[in-house]
């Protein structure tokens, strides 16, 4: 072998490879991808062709393997068949004219219709929320379905886990799902698994990343849902993980960080829809379809019954269901729009929708945090503040050391959305999420009261204050924005 000839030929070979990679990138990357994401990938590949191409091969596609997507399609028709309460939806005088088209959009994308006859209790405080979920498990007679992005048995959650073990011991069926990577990264992971095994509670890791065990997939696809269902009668969903509010991390404890979340306790036909989320994810991870335990429930008698629609989203669907719902509601707002999202990194469509709402006279408020646990997302979010403030959006930053982790928004006095989904690229494209759209003025009024409490503990960011920030801060914000848009 003539090494001299090889060394002489190396620059030419590399140049040809670079050209091939760049041509292929121009053809492949923009296909079925948002323009902002495509541009970020193209910049990465053109700047560093070989490393960029390798990164794209690993992280370029947010789609799950075909068998997983087939399971989602298979179960969609089953979800429709097990839904009751459609006849209880009340299209009275307070029904917004634009709402019917949004309901149709959600049904088309997520296969779950709007159902009436429900009640909802807001749980905006961390410990009382866990206590409410624990009490529900203690009363279980048939089954308990537990699904959390992060599930850890620690001093704060020990009572909940004890209730699960007691339920299992008295013959109640208990099933547990948690996200593999998210829970693995947290302290007490091994002890949590050991507890579940000792209690003989079946559990599965969602979206496990085990490439050497035939479980290869893009490693940053995660199941971000938080759901609890007891006997198909009571359901919980929202933003709160089953973990101490410090997340048991040394850095958080040192800084005094405490998470603040919002969960919703539900009764009525919508609980069958919440349970269908668990059934879908259990089927995806185990191949077992829990048809016998998803019988539809009767409506809850209440003068304040509300209409609810469960909206699932994630890489198992062809469309970005949550993004389309959020945009539709933002464009429908007539007078007031309040958005609460700890990680706000919108794509262009959402940024245009929000700024357009403000510019056409809608009062738009955005709640974020003074402090954050994720540096890249924190700086990426800040990069949008100029545009938002210019458009007239009021930005409130919840005072540190609290991390306002709740995820919800209200539209006028009529409609609200509560769930697990942030308004960022990850939640739109990479995470399995679940949102609940609620139509009911009493519910919106109660959620407004929660927003008013946030405002008492927040400071409003002014445009003059923002524009005096340092050059270093501006550079960090813009670099983070570019990084966050690569999906």
mmCIF file of C-alpha atoms in Angstrom, residues 121-422:
data_model
loop_
_atom_site.group_PDB
_atom_site.id
_atom_site.type_symbol
_atom_site.label_atom_id
_atom_site.label_comp_id
_atom_site.label_asym_id
_atom_site.label_seq_id
_atom_site.Cartn_x
_atom_site.Cartn_y
_atom_site.Cartn_z
ATOM 1 C CA UNK A 121 -60.684 20.266 40.899
ATOM 2 C CA UNK A 122 -57.517 22.340 40.550
ATOM 3 C CA UNK A 123 -54.523 21.259 42.636
ATOM 4 C CA UNK A 124 -51.953 24.087 42.433
ATOM 5 C CA UNK A 125 -49.929 23.127 45.536
ATOM 6 C CA UNK A 126 -47.321 20.368 45.495
ATOM 7 C CA UNK A 127 -47.877 18.441 48.745
ATOM 8 C CA UNK A 128 -51.708 18.631 48.707
ATOM 9 C CA UNK A 129 -51.640 17.346 45.124
ATOM 10 C CA UNK A 130 -49.674 14.237 46.132
ATOM 11 C CA UNK A 131 -51.973 13.811 49.144
ATOM 12 C CA UNK A 132 -55.053 13.912 46.882
ATOM 13 C CA UNK A 133 -53.571 11.278 44.563
ATOM 14 C CA UNK A 134 -52.647 9.130 47.561
ATOM 15 C CA UNK A 135 -56.208 9.285 48.945
ATOM 16 C CA UNK A 136 -57.603 8.226 45.572
ATOM 17 C CA UNK A 137 -55.305 5.184 45.481
ATOM 18 C CA UNK A 138 -56.264 4.276 49.053
ATOM 19 C CA UNK A 139 -59.915 4.046 47.924
ATOM 20 C CA UNK A 140 -59.177 1.926 44.822
ATOM 21 C CA UNK A 141 -61.324 -1.177 44.349
ATOM 22 C CA UNK A 142 -60.533 -2.416 40.835
ATOM 23 C CA UNK A 143 -57.382 -0.923 39.332
ATOM 24 C CA UNK A 144 -54.818 1.861 39.562
ATOM 25 C CA UNK A 145 -52.952 3.126 36.507
ATOM 26 C CA UNK A 146 -49.863 5.223 37.216
ATOM 27 C CA UNK A 147 -47.889 7.043 34.506
ATOM 28 C CA UNK A 148 -45.276 9.702 35.212
ATOM 29 C CA UNK A 149 -42.331 11.133 33.332
ATOM 30 C CA UNK A 150 -40.340 10.965 36.584
ATOM 31 C CA UNK A 151 -41.399 8.476 39.249
ATOM 32 C CA UNK A 152 -39.239 8.330 42.378
ATOM 33 C CA UNK A 153 -39.917 6.992 45.850
ATOM 34 C CA UNK A 154 -38.447 9.505 48.300
ATOM 35 C CA UNK A 155 -39.502 11.116 51.587
ATOM 36 C CA UNK A 156 -42.132 13.253 49.821
ATOM 37 C CA UNK A 157 -43.687 10.452 47.754
ATOM 38 C CA UNK A 158 -43.303 7.548 50.210
ATOM 39 C CA UNK A 159 -46.975 7.728 51.235
ATOM 40 C CA UNK A 160 -48.125 7.435 47.621
ATOM 41 C CA UNK A 161 -45.953 4.360 47.078
ATOM 42 C CA UNK A 162 -47.208 2.827 50.332
ATOM 43 C CA UNK A 163 -50.764 3.296 49.056
ATOM 44 C CA UNK A 164 -49.844 1.491 45.829
ATOM 45 C CA UNK A 165 -48.371 -1.424 47.771
ATOM 46 C CA UNK A 166 -51.415 -1.620 50.054
ATOM 47 C CA UNK A 167 -53.757 -1.583 47.059
ATOM 48 C CA UNK A 168 -51.794 -4.390 45.426
ATOM 49 C CA UNK A 169 -51.856 -6.399 48.664
ATOM 50 C CA UNK A 170 -55.653 -6.223 48.889
ATOM 51 C CA UNK A 171 -56.063 -7.485 45.317
ATOM 52 C CA UNK A 172 -56.341 -4.259 43.335
ATOM 53 C CA UNK A 173 -54.639 -4.363 39.931
ATOM 54 C CA UNK A 174 -51.807 -1.822 39.908
ATOM 55 C CA UNK A 175 -49.803 -0.968 36.806
ATOM 56 C CA UNK A 176 -46.966 1.545 36.603
ATOM 57 C CA UNK A 177 -45.270 3.343 33.701
ATOM 58 C CA UNK A 178 -42.376 5.792 33.893
ATOM 59 C CA UNK A 179 -40.036 7.317 31.356
ATOM 60 C CA UNK A 180 -36.798 5.346 31.176
ATOM 61 C CA UNK A 181 -34.146 8.047 30.775
ATOM 62 C CA UNK A 182 -35.888 10.750 32.839
ATOM 63 C CA UNK A 183 -36.348 8.507 35.878
ATOM 64 C CA UNK A 184 -32.983 6.802 35.456
ATOM 65 C CA UNK A 185 -31.190 10.136 35.893
ATOM 66 C CA UNK A 186 -32.708 10.813 39.292
ATOM 67 C CA UNK A 187 -31.570 9.653 42.739
ATOM 68 C CA UNK A 188 -33.428 6.740 44.309
ATOM 69 C CA UNK A 189 -34.070 5.155 40.903
ATOM 70 C CA UNK A 190 -32.712 1.768 41.976
ATOM 71 C CA UNK A 191 -34.605 1.890 45.274
ATOM 72 C CA UNK A 192 -37.822 2.755 43.439
ATOM 73 C CA UNK A 193 -37.524 -0.250 41.118
ATOM 74 C CA UNK A 194 -36.707 -2.490 44.081
ATOM 75 C CA UNK A 195 -39.798 -1.265 45.930
ATOM 76 C CA UNK A 196 -42.071 -1.980 42.957
ATOM 77 C CA UNK A 197 -40.599 -5.476 42.559
ATOM 78 C CA UNK A 198 -40.953 -6.238 46.271
ATOM 79 C CA UNK A 199 -44.573 -5.075 46.191
ATOM 80 C CA UNK A 200 -45.212 -7.282 43.125
ATOM 81 C CA UNK A 201 -46.379 -4.253 41.132
ATOM 82 C CA UNK A 202 -46.016 -4.654 37.344
ATOM 83 C CA UNK A 203 -44.090 -1.763 35.818
ATOM 84 C CA UNK A 204 -42.581 -0.830 32.482
ATOM 85 C CA UNK A 205 -40.084 1.752 31.312
ATOM 86 C CA UNK A 206 -41.482 3.984 28.593
ATOM 87 C CA UNK A 207 -39.375 4.532 25.467
ATOM 88 C CA UNK A 208 -36.446 2.532 26.836
ATOM 89 C CA UNK A 209 -33.137 3.326 25.190
ATOM 90 C CA UNK A 210 -31.313 0.014 25.099
ATOM 91 C CA UNK A 211 -29.594 -0.157 21.699
ATOM 92 C CA UNK A 212 -27.942 -3.496 22.421
ATOM 93 C CA UNK A 213 -31.273 -5.112 23.283
ATOM 94 C CA UNK A 214 -33.133 -4.308 20.047
ATOM 95 C CA UNK A 215 -34.606 -1.124 21.556
ATOM 96 C CA UNK A 216 -32.866 1.410 19.316
ATOM 97 C CA UNK A 217 -34.576 4.711 18.706
ATOM 98 C CA UNK A 218 -33.609 8.341 18.770
ATOM 99 C CA UNK A 219 -32.399 8.648 22.387
ATOM 100 C CA UNK A 220 -34.002 12.000 23.163
ATOM 101 C CA UNK A 221 -37.586 10.913 22.385
ATOM 102 C CA UNK A 222 -39.313 10.918 25.757
ATOM 103 C CA UNK A 223 -42.735 10.240 27.293
ATOM 104 C CA UNK A 224 -43.460 13.416 29.246
ATOM 105 C CA UNK A 225 -47.003 12.563 30.383
ATOM 106 C CA UNK A 226 -48.256 12.639 33.980
ATOM 107 C CA UNK A 227 -51.425 10.597 34.484
ATOM 108 C CA UNK A 228 -53.126 8.703 37.309
ATOM 109 C CA UNK A 229 -56.433 6.825 36.934
ATOM 110 C CA UNK A 230 -58.271 4.964 39.723
ATOM 111 C CA UNK A 231 -61.071 2.530 38.828
ATOM 112 C CA UNK A 232 -61.935 4.599 35.753
ATOM 113 C CA UNK A 233 -63.843 6.907 38.127
ATOM 114 C CA UNK A 234 -61.182 9.417 39.178
ATOM 115 C CA UNK A 235 -58.377 10.744 37.000
ATOM 116 C CA UNK A 236 -55.458 13.116 37.538
ATOM 117 C CA UNK A 237 -53.333 14.851 34.944
ATOM 118 C CA UNK A 238 -51.136 17.929 34.672
ATOM 119 C CA UNK A 239 -47.517 18.990 34.999
ATOM 120 C CA UNK A 240 -46.364 17.451 38.275
ATOM 121 C CA UNK A 241 -43.957 14.528 38.460
ATOM 122 C CA UNK A 242 -44.058 12.038 41.318
ATOM 123 C CA UNK A 243 -40.887 13.264 43.028
ATOM 124 C CA UNK A 244 -39.813 15.695 45.753
ATOM 125 C CA UNK A 245 -40.213 19.363 44.649
ATOM 126 C CA UNK A 246 -36.415 19.742 44.745
ATOM 127 C CA UNK A 247 -36.082 16.699 42.449
ATOM 128 C CA UNK A 248 -33.533 15.446 45.029
ATOM 129 C CA UNK A 249 -30.666 16.981 43.081
ATOM 130 C CA UNK A 250 -27.743 18.456 45.008
ATOM 131 C CA UNK A 251 -27.543 21.525 42.774
ATOM 132 C CA UNK A 252 -31.246 22.275 43.225
ATOM 133 C CA UNK A 253 -31.052 21.792 46.981
ATOM 134 C CA UNK A 254 -27.986 24.033 47.219
ATOM 135 C CA UNK A 255 -29.787 26.795 45.285
ATOM 136 C CA UNK A 256 -33.002 26.264 47.233
ATOM 137 C CA UNK A 257 -34.998 25.511 44.076
ATOM 138 C CA UNK A 258 -38.550 24.238 44.546
ATOM 139 C CA UNK A 259 -40.894 23.264 41.706
ATOM 140 C CA UNK A 260 -44.464 24.591 41.567
ATOM 141 C CA UNK A 261 -46.953 22.640 39.456
ATOM 142 C CA UNK A 262 -50.619 22.270 38.634
ATOM 143 C CA UNK A 263 -52.609 19.038 38.558
ATOM 144 C CA UNK A 264 -56.318 18.550 37.853
ATOM 145 C CA UNK A 265 -58.521 15.967 39.573
ATOM 146 C CA UNK A 266 -61.267 14.820 37.179
ATOM 147 C CA UNK A 267 -64.502 12.868 37.419
ATOM 148 C CA UNK A 268 -66.963 12.031 34.679
ATOM 149 C CA UNK A 269 -66.765 10.589 31.157
ATOM 150 C CA UNK A 270 -63.455 12.365 30.464
ATOM 151 C CA UNK A 271 -61.724 9.945 32.868
ATOM 152 C CA UNK A 272 -62.157 7.235 30.221
ATOM 153 C CA UNK A 273 -60.201 9.477 27.847
ATOM 154 C CA UNK A 274 -57.440 10.002 30.419
ATOM 155 C CA UNK A 275 -57.323 6.252 30.980
ATOM 156 C CA UNK A 276 -57.063 5.737 27.230
ATOM 157 C CA UNK A 277 -53.736 7.595 27.388
ATOM 158 C CA UNK A 278 -52.426 5.026 29.848
ATOM 159 C CA UNK A 279 -53.958 2.149 27.867
ATOM 160 C CA UNK A 280 -52.223 3.408 24.714
ATOM 161 C CA UNK A 281 -48.817 3.666 26.377
ATOM 162 C CA UNK A 282 -49.166 0.329 28.180
ATOM 163 C CA UNK A 283 -50.068 -1.334 24.885
ATOM 164 C CA UNK A 284 -47.093 0.292 23.172
ATOM 165 C CA UNK A 285 -44.643 -0.977 25.799
ATOM 166 C CA UNK A 286 -46.144 -4.422 26.540
ATOM 167 C CA UNK A 287 -48.361 -5.435 23.607
ATOM 168 C CA UNK A 288 -51.232 -5.951 26.096
ATOM 169 C CA UNK A 289 -54.474 -4.105 25.293
ATOM 170 C CA UNK A 290 -56.493 -3.474 28.458
ATOM 171 C CA UNK A 291 -59.946 -3.535 26.849
ATOM 172 C CA UNK A 292 -61.871 -4.881 29.834
ATOM 173 C CA UNK A 293 -60.822 -2.073 32.146
ATOM 174 C CA UNK A 294 -61.704 0.937 30.037
ATOM 175 C CA UNK A 295 -65.494 0.800 30.229
ATOM 176 C CA UNK A 296 -66.955 4.308 29.888
ATOM 177 C CA UNK A 297 -68.193 6.059 33.035
ATOM 178 C CA UNK A 298 -71.463 7.871 33.648
ATOM 179 C CA UNK A 299 -71.674 11.623 33.962
ATOM 180 C CA UNK A 300 -71.195 13.289 37.318
ATOM 181 C CA UNK A 301 -74.368 15.121 38.415
ATOM 182 C CA UNK A 302 -73.355 18.733 38.887
ATOM 183 C CA UNK A 303 -74.748 22.160 38.155
ATOM 184 C CA UNK A 304 -71.209 23.177 37.249
ATOM 185 C CA UNK A 305 -70.436 20.302 34.874
ATOM 186 C CA UNK A 306 -67.825 21.121 32.264
ATOM 187 C CA UNK A 307 -66.981 19.923 28.779
ATOM 188 C CA UNK A 308 -63.534 18.360 28.350
ATOM 189 C CA UNK A 309 -61.448 17.028 25.490
ATOM 190 C CA UNK A 310 -58.256 15.020 25.936
ATOM 191 C CA UNK A 311 -55.629 15.853 23.304
ATOM 192 C CA UNK A 312 -52.688 13.431 23.061
ATOM 193 C CA UNK A 313 -49.611 14.363 21.058
ATOM 194 C CA UNK A 314 -46.131 13.086 20.329
ATOM 195 C CA UNK A 315 -43.937 11.244 17.843
ATOM 196 C CA UNK A 316 -46.535 8.454 17.571
ATOM 197 C CA UNK A 317 -48.782 10.862 15.638
ATOM 198 C CA UNK A 318 -48.256 12.184 12.120
ATOM 199 C CA UNK A 319 -49.057 15.780 13.117
ATOM 200 C CA UNK A 320 -47.935 18.046 15.954
ATOM 201 C CA UNK A 321 -51.313 17.880 17.690
ATOM 202 C CA UNK A 322 -50.524 20.166 20.619
ATOM 203 C CA UNK A 323 -48.940 22.880 18.472
ATOM 204 C CA UNK A 324 -51.951 22.938 16.148
ATOM 205 C CA UNK A 325 -54.366 23.150 19.091
ATOM 206 C CA UNK A 326 -52.394 25.943 20.764
ATOM 207 C CA UNK A 327 -52.170 27.981 17.566
ATOM 208 C CA UNK A 328 -55.879 27.548 16.841
ATOM 209 C CA UNK A 329 -56.790 28.816 20.315
ATOM 210 C CA UNK A 330 -54.368 31.745 20.198
ATOM 211 C CA UNK A 331 -55.830 32.917 16.887
ATOM 212 C CA UNK A 332 -59.346 32.494 18.338
ATOM 213 C CA UNK A 333 -58.704 34.689 21.404
ATOM 214 C CA UNK A 334 -60.774 37.872 21.335
ATOM 215 C CA UNK A 335 -59.961 39.731 24.550
ATOM 216 C CA UNK A 336 -57.479 38.002 26.857
ATOM 217 C CA UNK A 337 -54.856 35.285 26.609
ATOM 218 C CA UNK A 338 -52.741 34.113 29.567
ATOM 219 C CA UNK A 339 -49.954 31.584 28.916
ATOM 220 C CA UNK A 340 -48.001 29.741 31.614
ATOM 221 C CA UNK A 341 -45.000 27.774 30.359
ATOM 222 C CA UNK A 342 -41.649 27.279 32.115
ATOM 223 C CA UNK A 343 -39.964 26.414 28.822
ATOM 224 C CA UNK A 344 -41.161 28.776 26.102
ATOM 225 C CA UNK A 345 -39.273 28.189 22.839
ATOM 226 C CA UNK A 346 -41.951 28.570 20.141
ATOM 227 C CA UNK A 347 -41.605 27.836 16.478
ATOM 228 C CA UNK A 348 -42.331 30.612 14.008
ATOM 229 C CA UNK A 349 -46.010 29.724 13.686
ATOM 230 C CA UNK A 350 -46.634 30.071 17.421
ATOM 231 C CA UNK A 351 -44.520 33.206 17.744
ATOM 232 C CA UNK A 352 -46.518 34.825 14.915
ATOM 233 C CA UNK A 353 -49.829 33.706 16.469
ATOM 234 C CA UNK A 354 -48.989 35.180 19.881
ATOM 235 C CA UNK A 355 -47.549 38.458 18.613
ATOM 236 C CA UNK A 356 -50.430 38.840 16.154
ATOM 237 C CA UNK A 357 -52.906 38.375 19.011
ATOM 238 C CA UNK A 358 -51.207 41.161 20.976
ATOM 239 C CA UNK A 359 -51.063 43.446 17.942
ATOM 240 C CA UNK A 360 -54.780 43.030 17.213
ATOM 241 C CA UNK A 361 -55.681 44.193 20.704
ATOM 242 C CA UNK A 362 -55.841 40.975 22.726
ATOM 243 C CA UNK A 363 -54.340 41.344 26.211
ATOM 244 C CA UNK A 364 -51.567 38.727 26.175
ATOM 245 C CA UNK A 365 -49.645 37.712 29.288
ATOM 246 C CA UNK A 366 -46.803 35.198 29.477
ATOM 247 C CA UNK A 367 -45.586 33.692 32.755
ATOM 248 C CA UNK A 368 -42.034 32.362 32.990
ATOM 249 C CA UNK A 369 -39.391 32.094 35.724
ATOM 250 C CA UNK A 370 -36.614 34.251 37.089
ATOM 251 C CA UNK A 371 -34.587 31.097 37.610
ATOM 252 C CA UNK A 372 -34.297 27.892 35.599
ATOM 253 C CA UNK A 373 -32.817 24.429 35.858
ATOM 254 C CA UNK A 374 -31.920 24.106 32.154
ATOM 255 C CA UNK A 375 -29.436 26.727 30.952
ATOM 256 C CA UNK A 376 -29.918 26.241 27.203
ATOM 257 C CA UNK A 377 -33.711 26.430 27.336
ATOM 258 C CA UNK A 378 -33.550 29.355 29.777
ATOM 259 C CA UNK A 379 -31.391 31.420 27.439
ATOM 260 C CA UNK A 380 -33.290 30.291 24.325
ATOM 261 C CA UNK A 381 -36.552 31.465 25.886
ATOM 262 C CA UNK A 382 -35.030 34.865 26.687
ATOM 263 C CA UNK A 383 -34.087 35.319 23.037
ATOM 264 C CA UNK A 384 -37.796 35.778 22.199
ATOM 265 C CA UNK A 385 -38.489 38.479 24.781
ATOM 266 C CA UNK A 386 -37.548 41.376 22.468
ATOM 267 C CA UNK A 387 -40.085 40.322 19.848
ATOM 268 C CA UNK A 388 -42.789 39.622 22.419
ATOM 269 C CA UNK A 389 -42.334 42.887 24.312
ATOM 270 C CA UNK A 390 -42.282 44.879 21.062
ATOM 271 C CA UNK A 391 -45.632 43.348 20.130
ATOM 272 C CA UNK A 392 -47.139 44.338 23.485
ATOM 273 C CA UNK A 393 -46.999 40.981 25.291
ATOM 274 C CA UNK A 394 -46.682 41.414 29.067
ATOM 275 C CA UNK A 395 -44.059 39.076 30.543
ATOM 276 C CA UNK A 396 -44.150 38.057 34.207
ATOM 277 C CA UNK A 397 -41.220 36.231 35.832
ATOM 278 C CA UNK A 398 -42.045 34.125 38.883
ATOM 279 C CA UNK A 399 -39.702 35.024 41.730
ATOM 280 C CA UNK A 400 -36.818 32.703 42.538
ATOM 281 C CA UNK A 401 -36.112 30.240 44.048
ATOM 282 C CA UNK A 402 -39.424 28.809 42.813
ATOM 283 C CA UNK A 403 -39.459 27.137 39.394
ATOM 284 C CA UNK A 404 -42.970 27.684 38.027
ATOM 285 C CA UNK A 405 -43.334 24.357 36.222
ATOM 286 C CA UNK A 406 -47.105 24.540 35.591
ATOM 287 C CA UNK A 407 -48.264 24.353 31.963
ATOM 288 C CA UNK A 408 -51.618 25.887 31.094
ATOM 289 C CA UNK A 409 -53.314 28.800 29.412
ATOM 290 C CA UNK A 410 -56.700 30.501 29.316
ATOM 291 C CA UNK A 411 -58.534 31.998 26.343
ATOM 292 C CA UNK A 412 -60.986 34.820 27.093
ATOM 293 C CA UNK A 413 -63.467 33.677 29.775
ATOM 294 C CA UNK A 414 -64.485 30.477 28.031
ATOM 295 C CA UNK A 415 -61.719 27.970 27.339
ATOM 296 C CA UNK A 416 -58.610 26.672 29.088
ATOM 297 C CA UNK A 417 -55.904 24.109 28.427
ATOM 298 C CA UNK A 418 -54.055 22.239 31.177
ATOM 299 C CA UNK A 419 -51.527 19.460 30.742
ATOM 300 C CA UNK A 420 -47.941 18.289 30.479
ATOM 301 C CA UNK A 421 -46.965 20.166 27.331
ATOM 302 C CA UNK A 422 -44.567 23.084 27.326
#
